[in-house]
């Protein structure tokens, strides 16, 4: 069977910019334009724009919205102020990670949750099933808003300045959200990203996305594909769902315990509390190779453990990755060996993040 | 990166490798199409001199930022020289796939194998 790949509203822009398009989570997405390394450095030193319109959105609104989100997601949603944003997880009852998400509070009783593209359909089904299995009958509305938004991430030390020049409001601070016009179209402007650089993410109507994209490129922003998105997020030690955690891993071993507040009584809270109390056999750590070679996801750690993400770091100019290792060998500076397709490569546990932007320090 | 090119004097393997035959030895590398598909090469893992390579089988790995790929031997023989400069400058594989980006030199064990390789026209026809 040949699957039909979905196209984002920016497909023509990608073709015009010379993108190489590849299938990703059912979408035809740009993996690179000029080249991964060049695009990576553009984001570290200037400004880059990513089309992340494949990501999903779920609206939860109404008097019961907060209770439902506290039940279905792991972080303490009551801590999000109107105009705020928060990272969280969706867990299975056994504590396995179902997805990682960002939730924005757009109004008193109005929340927008951004989901991973591959998980969005199951996330929405999960929300629909579990929103009403909390405490009593909740008065709320759930909307699958994935078709309502295109999403552009503008990232890098110069990103805010360039977007500010196209916007009619003061940009929201990091982990905040505001509504304004960008390049003449209405946008949700979010002070978030997935690169380890400052910047914003813009949610706009699909029909408006090309105008925003064109204005950003005209202002000197570099188009950046999924290839550099992966090297950037890995240097920043941001997890990639499906690689670094999935339903077979819990939040504690994934190093995401900080985003789980068991006291809220969410789904998976009891299991997580137990993992936290008893600790886990393995834990996810960042690492680099101390010799040549490039680790890749799936490479075994000699003596136990596995690499879940690996790449060549364009900033550090060496092989880096994330790996599950035995907890007693997870301290920063611990040396270990990765089996890279049959060759032993010396590695060392690094501090998180592998790359720290001075703008976010 | 250089523009697409496929020199007339080379023989090609359909897995996007080339051989420059010089008597009973040959130099191997990957084609412009191969390096363009990989993107910027950041690591070349060469075999040791003395390694015996077999036609149609992998003898080295080349990695770009985004992927790893086996390099297939277009002919059989024993490696007598390796392009050591690729360790520090793997981007030569992108910049000069047929010159500075050569990978290994091999003493051929069966020069008649070359009859199975493609000339420029036949190889380019496989790309369309």
XYZ file of C-alpha atoms in Angstrom:
489
model
C 0.000 0.000 0.000
C 1.288 3.443 -0.833
C 0.529 5.955 1.854
C -0.426 9.420 0.710
C 1.804 11.948 2.418
C 0.160 15.045 3.828
C 1.515 18.431 2.850
C 1.696 21.466 5.108
C 0.423 24.861 3.858
C 4.104 25.732 3.263
C 4.809 22.939 0.782
C 5.241 25.321 -2.153
C 7.560 27.492 -0.050
C 9.735 24.454 0.712
C 9.987 23.487 -2.935
C 10.829 27.085 -3.862
C 13.560 27.163 -1.184
C 15.158 24.018 -2.629
C 14.145 21.628 0.149
C 14.768 17.911 0.138
C 11.444 16.489 1.271
C 11.146 13.210 3.174
C 8.269 11.286 4.770
C 7.977 12.081 8.495
C 5.072 10.912 10.672
C 2.867 10.708 7.576
C 3.849 14.153 6.299
C 6.037 15.237 3.418
C 8.502 17.394 5.363
C 11.701 19.293 4.513
C 14.735 17.519 5.952
C 17.156 20.141 4.669
C 17.544 23.046 2.253
C 21.171 24.149 1.823
C 22.563 21.589 4.249
C 22.158 20.437 7.825
C 25.367 21.955 9.151
C 24.812 25.353 7.582
C 21.228 25.472 8.829
C 22.326 24.380 12.297
C 24.873 27.176 12.536
C 22.329 29.687 11.208
C 20.133 28.948 14.232
C 23.050 29.052 16.692
C 24.352 32.361 15.365
C 21.429 34.112 13.629
C 17.841 33.091 13.037
C 16.161 30.111 11.405
C 12.556 29.208 10.659
C 11.144 25.677 10.829
C 7.810 24.543 9.451
C 6.382 22.439 12.273
C 2.823 22.486 10.981
C 2.737 18.697 11.278
C 2.437 19.074 15.059
C -1.041 18.742 16.541
C -3.143 21.007 18.748
C -5.947 20.207 21.152
C -8.189 22.881 22.670
C -9.525 22.172 26.168
C -11.893 24.872 27.351
C -14.711 25.431 29.807
C -15.197 25.354 33.573
C -13.897 21.763 33.765
C -10.828 22.304 31.578
C -8.330 22.662 34.426
C -9.603 19.573 36.252
C -9.483 17.517 33.060
C -5.935 18.595 32.196
C -4.753 17.960 35.769
C -6.127 14.447 35.431
C -4.778 13.692 31.939
C -1.392 15.434 31.984
C 1.453 15.276 34.461
C 2.549 18.790 35.303
C 0.658 21.073 37.695
C -1.550 22.880 35.188
C -2.940 25.109 37.971
C 0.469 26.805 38.031
C 0.040 28.145 34.475
C -1.075 31.788 34.550
C -3.209 33.175 31.729
C -0.629 33.808 28.987
C 1.695 31.138 30.359
C 3.116 27.902 28.947
C 4.249 24.651 30.501
C 5.910 21.403 29.411
C 4.277 18.176 30.519
C 3.685 14.543 29.708
C 0.770 12.258 29.068
C 1.333 8.993 30.947
C -0.252 5.594 30.838
C -1.591 4.244 34.133
C 1.559 2.074 34.376
C 3.738 5.193 34.101
C 4.857 4.610 30.498
C 5.186 7.837 28.503
C 2.317 8.304 26.032
C 3.458 11.693 24.695
C 5.219 14.885 25.666
C 3.337 18.128 25.218
C 3.332 21.871 25.703
C 0.216 23.436 27.205
C -0.569 27.143 26.772
C -3.207 28.946 28.837
C -4.902 31.303 26.406
C -7.722 32.439 28.726
C -9.169 31.780 32.170
C -10.723 28.498 31.024
C -9.065 28.103 27.638
C -6.021 25.868 27.126
C -4.171 24.811 23.976
C -2.036 21.660 24.067
C 0.555 21.053 21.349
C 1.175 17.370 20.603
C 3.661 15.366 18.554
C 2.485 14.721 15.008
C 2.706 10.928 15.191
C 0.839 10.827 18.516
C -1.780 13.469 17.873
C -4.657 11.178 16.800
C -4.174 8.874 19.799
C -3.697 11.858 22.118
C -7.023 13.314 21.037
C -8.757 9.966 21.456
C -7.127 9.672 24.891
C -8.326 13.149 25.866
C -11.829 12.330 24.695
C -11.862 9.149 26.740
C -10.236 10.380 29.929
C -11.495 13.954 30.214
C -14.671 12.599 31.794
C -13.179 9.862 33.942
C -11.810 12.309 36.488
C -13.717 13.597 39.480
C -17.363 13.765 38.527
C -19.033 15.223 35.449
C -16.937 18.012 33.977
C -18.288 20.855 31.874
C -15.742 21.246 29.111
C -15.231 21.247 25.381
C -12.464 19.368 23.563
C -11.541 20.403 20.021
C -9.082 18.748 17.679
C -7.518 21.956 16.361
C -4.710 20.414 14.313
C -6.357 21.518 11.064
C -6.828 25.057 12.369
C -3.165 25.905 12.760
C 0.025 26.060 10.810
C 3.053 26.361 13.085
C 6.350 28.114 12.405
C 9.239 28.051 14.879
C 11.581 31.042 14.591
C 14.700 30.336 16.595
C 18.133 31.771 17.223
C 19.791 34.758 18.908
C 18.386 37.121 16.262
C 14.923 35.499 16.042
C 13.117 37.682 18.560
C 14.451 40.882 17.068
C 13.349 39.941 13.577
C 9.887 38.756 14.637
C 9.472 41.862 16.811
C 10.054 43.944 13.691
C 7.138 42.176 11.987
C 4.804 42.172 15.014
C 2.362 44.772 16.333
C 2.731 43.751 19.996
C 5.595 43.298 22.405
C 6.659 39.659 22.127
C 5.814 37.411 25.069
C 8.707 36.377 27.292
C 10.042 32.832 27.336
C 7.351 30.309 28.326
C 4.615 32.861 27.744
C 2.055 33.279 24.955
C 0.202 36.263 23.476
C -2.025 37.041 20.493
C -0.876 39.634 17.989
C -0.307 40.300 14.331
C 2.875 39.087 12.649
C 3.467 40.114 9.047
C -0.098 41.416 9.024
C -1.819 38.184 10.077
C -3.222 37.130 13.423
C -0.909 34.787 15.321
C -0.555 33.052 18.620
C 2.989 34.013 19.555
C 4.607 31.533 21.932
C 7.953 32.058 23.663
C 8.943 28.443 23.232
C 11.116 26.270 21.012
C 13.053 23.070 20.580
C 16.537 24.246 19.638
C 18.242 25.434 22.819
C 18.072 29.001 21.512
C 15.716 31.811 22.375
C 12.948 32.470 19.898
C 9.239 32.120 19.312
C 6.770 29.689 17.831
C 3.957 31.158 15.744
C 0.570 29.498 15.335
C -1.369 30.975 12.439
C -4.283 30.020 10.205
C -3.028 27.638 7.483
C -3.965 30.084 4.712
C -1.866 32.804 6.393
C 1.271 30.700 6.834
C 2.898 31.437 3.436
C 2.747 35.213 4.033
C 4.476 34.841 7.399
C 7.090 32.483 5.971
C 7.821 34.809 3.066
C 8.121 37.832 5.380
C 10.547 35.983 7.649
C 12.759 34.920 4.737
C 12.660 38.453 3.337
C 13.848 39.660 6.758
C 16.898 37.377 6.525
C 15.717 34.293 8.406
C 17.216 31.011 7.146
C 14.840 28.122 6.332
C 15.821 25.121 8.450
C 14.765 21.499 7.998
C 14.123 18.579 10.290
C 17.758 17.441 9.992
C 19.080 20.486 11.822
C 16.067 20.480 14.131
C 17.323 17.112 15.365
C 20.978 18.140 15.803
C 19.904 21.357 17.573
C 17.525 19.670 19.992
C 20.059 16.957 20.744
C 22.751 19.501 21.660
C 20.140 21.105 23.941
C 19.300 17.627 25.359
C 15.608 17.895 24.558
C 13.905 14.509 24.353
C 12.453 13.221 21.092
C 9.350 11.137 21.654
C 9.718 7.696 20.088
C 13.503 7.826 20.421
C 14.351 8.899 23.945
C 11.151 7.843 25.644
C 8.039 5.921 24.709
C 5.378 3.772 26.308
C 8.086 1.345 27.454
C 9.956 3.999 29.472
C 8.811 5.907 32.537
C 9.346 9.576 33.283
C 11.842 8.954 36.083
C 14.298 6.919 34.007
C 13.822 9.366 31.114
C 14.957 12.203 33.372
C 11.576 13.915 33.094
C 10.543 13.587 36.732
C 10.647 17.386 37.016
C 7.626 17.601 34.682
C 5.567 15.115 36.728
C 3.707 16.365 39.814
C 2.182 13.235 41.331
C 0.345 15.299 43.973
C -2.146 16.393 41.308
C -3.397 12.798 41.114
C -3.008 12.529 37.334
C -3.140 9.295 35.372
C 0.126 7.470 36.018
C 0.869 9.359 39.233
C 0.898 6.306 41.480
C 3.268 4.401 39.213
C 5.540 7.427 38.857
C 5.634 7.944 42.644
C 6.765 4.363 43.004
C 9.482 4.732 40.326
C 10.634 7.914 42.022
C 10.755 6.289 45.463
C 12.441 3.080 44.369
C 14.586 4.626 41.631
C 15.100 2.917 38.273
C 17.751 0.536 36.998
C 18.653 2.813 34.091
C 18.620 6.541 33.489
C 18.936 8.667 30.349
C 22.192 10.643 30.113
C 23.802 12.893 27.516
C 27.180 11.731 26.282
C 29.874 12.430 23.744
C 32.379 10.193 22.024
C 35.995 10.784 22.985
C 37.219 9.297 19.711
C 36.068 9.408 16.093
C 32.726 7.956 15.061
C 29.073 8.902 15.235
C 26.693 7.116 17.593
C 23.172 6.440 16.340
C 19.928 5.456 18.008
C 19.879 1.713 18.698
C 23.646 1.342 19.231
C 24.196 -0.829 22.349
C 26.090 0.474 25.361
C 28.698 -2.189 26.190
C 27.852 -3.735 29.553
C 24.209 -2.661 29.452
C 22.161 0.184 28.105
C 21.339 1.635 24.716
C 21.783 4.811 22.692
C 18.384 6.333 21.892
C 19.540 9.368 19.863
C 22.908 10.042 18.305
C 24.374 12.383 15.767
C 27.381 14.439 14.778
C 27.186 17.683 16.733
C 27.891 20.573 14.355
C 28.640 22.899 17.284
C 30.888 20.564 19.288
C 32.210 18.813 16.151
C 32.042 15.323 17.611
C 29.661 12.452 18.039
C 27.046 13.050 20.760
C 23.867 11.426 21.936
C 21.460 10.386 24.618
C 21.683 6.898 26.117
C 20.084 4.835 28.812
C 22.848 3.560 31.086
C 22.837 1.714 34.430
C 22.170 4.261 37.183
C 25.396 3.385 39.028
C 27.350 4.371 35.897
C 25.452 7.550 35.077
C 27.524 10.190 36.891
C 28.965 12.992 34.760
C 32.483 12.001 33.703
C 31.840 8.261 33.772
C 33.537 6.556 30.834
C 31.776 3.856 28.856
C 31.833 2.189 25.449
C 29.292 2.358 22.653
C 29.088 -0.427 20.073
C 28.745 1.570 16.843
C 27.863 -1.088 14.290
C 30.439 -3.537 15.649
C 33.170 -1.028 16.516
C 33.895 -0.031 20.099
C 33.832 3.743 20.533
C 34.921 5.400 23.789
C 32.297 7.684 25.332
C 31.879 9.827 28.438
C 28.789 10.930 30.338
C 28.359 14.680 29.874
C 26.556 17.365 31.853
C 23.182 18.559 30.570
C 22.837 20.381 28.229
C 25.584 19.508 25.770
C 25.332 23.059 24.447
C 24.219 26.060 26.498
C 23.133 29.169 24.649
C 24.336 32.335 26.419
C 20.864 33.797 25.733
C 19.181 31.136 27.869
C 21.831 30.768 30.576
C 29.068 21.469 -3.458
C 30.257 20.756 -6.958
C 27.798 20.468 -9.827
C 26.624 17.044 -10.945
C 29.272 15.254 -12.979
C 30.126 11.719 -14.050
C 33.540 11.491 -15.746
C 33.782 9.429 -18.930
C 36.987 7.633 -17.909
C 35.462 5.921 -14.879
C 33.463 2.716 -14.522
C 30.401 2.748 -12.278
C 28.635 0.369 -9.911
C 24.880 0.722 -9.631
C 25.202 1.280 -5.875
C 26.718 4.668 -6.757
C 30.399 3.820 -6.557
C 33.094 4.420 -9.132
C 36.360 2.697 -10.080
C 39.320 4.214 -11.902
C 41.222 1.215 -13.271
C 44.999 1.562 -13.700
C 46.419 -1.781 -14.887
C 45.891 -4.340 -12.136
C 44.971 -1.734 -9.541
C 41.953 0.533 -9.167
C 40.939 3.544 -7.130
C 37.428 3.550 -5.608
C 35.100 6.315 -4.512
C 31.436 7.296 -4.438
C 29.635 9.175 -7.187
C 28.303 12.700 -7.236
C 24.806 11.281 -6.861
C 25.831 9.332 -3.745
C 27.401 12.294 -1.978
C 24.474 14.529 -2.931
C 22.018 12.020 -1.491
C 24.013 11.745 1.739
C 24.457 15.447 2.250
C 27.505 16.894 3.982
C 29.837 14.057 4.864
C 31.228 14.426 8.373
C 32.916 11.080 8.928
C 34.641 8.456 6.813
C 35.548 5.212 8.503
C 38.225 3.642 6.291
C 39.265 0.000 6.196
C 42.861 -0.971 7.023
C 45.489 -1.429 4.319
C 45.677 -5.147 3.594
C 41.951 -5.712 3.968
C 40.482 -7.932 1.272
C 37.357 -6.455 -0.296
C 34.734 -8.288 -2.347
C 32.784 -6.894 -5.269
C 29.263 -5.817 -4.309
C 30.049 -5.910 -0.584
C 30.606 -3.077 1.887
C 34.196 -2.074 2.629
C 33.731 1.205 4.512
C 31.148 3.505 6.025
C 30.515 7.122 5.230
C 28.354 9.307 7.441
C 26.652 12.600 6.948
C 25.063 14.533 9.772
C 21.810 12.752 9.127
C 22.672 9.230 8.017
C 25.202 6.454 7.728
C 25.760 4.573 4.496
C 27.788 1.558 3.492
C 30.302 2.013 0.709
C 30.159 -0.856 -1.766
C 33.249 -2.250 -3.514
C 32.781 -2.115 -7.282
C 35.532 -4.755 -7.730
C 37.370 -7.379 -5.634
C 40.927 -7.146 -4.366
C 43.246 -6.134 -1.536
C 43.483 -2.592 -0.244
C 46.972 -1.207 -0.800
C 46.354 2.456 0.011
C 43.774 4.511 1.917
C 43.036 8.216 1.497
C 44.137 9.286 4.978
C 43.284 12.935 4.334
C 39.577 12.084 4.549
C 39.932 11.554 8.305
C 40.452 15.282 8.814
C 38.682 16.546 5.691
C 35.756 14.250 4.923
C 34.039 17.123 3.100
C 36.384 16.393 0.195
C 33.962 13.562 -0.600
C 31.342 16.245 -1.313
C 33.629 18.798 -2.870
C 35.654 16.516 -5.142
C 34.015 13.080 -5.264
C 36.319 11.912 -8.076
C 39.573 13.603 -7.026
C 40.348 14.581 -3.421
C 37.427 12.431 -2.258
C 38.858 9.113 -3.476
C 38.663 6.450 -0.768
C 40.929 3.455 -1.354
C 43.339 1.955 -3.880
C 42.988 -1.774 -4.473
C 45.131 -4.466 -6.131
C 42.505 -6.288 -8.171
C 42.140 -10.031 -7.689
C 40.061 -10.480 -10.841
C 40.324 -7.578 -13.305
C 37.746 -9.296 -15.559
C 35.055 -8.327 -13.029
C 35.134 -4.867 -14.558
C 33.058 -6.148 -17.472
C 30.060 -6.131 -15.115
C 30.405 -2.407 -14.354
C 28.572 0.391 -16.125
C 30.003 3.066 -18.362
C 29.012 6.686 -17.799
C 25.953 6.577 -20.042
C 24.577 3.371 -18.563
C 25.090 4.606 -14.998
C 23.495 7.980 -15.612
C 20.531 6.165 -17.145
C 19.977 4.398 -13.789
C 19.590 7.739 -12.041
C 16.560 8.919 -13.956
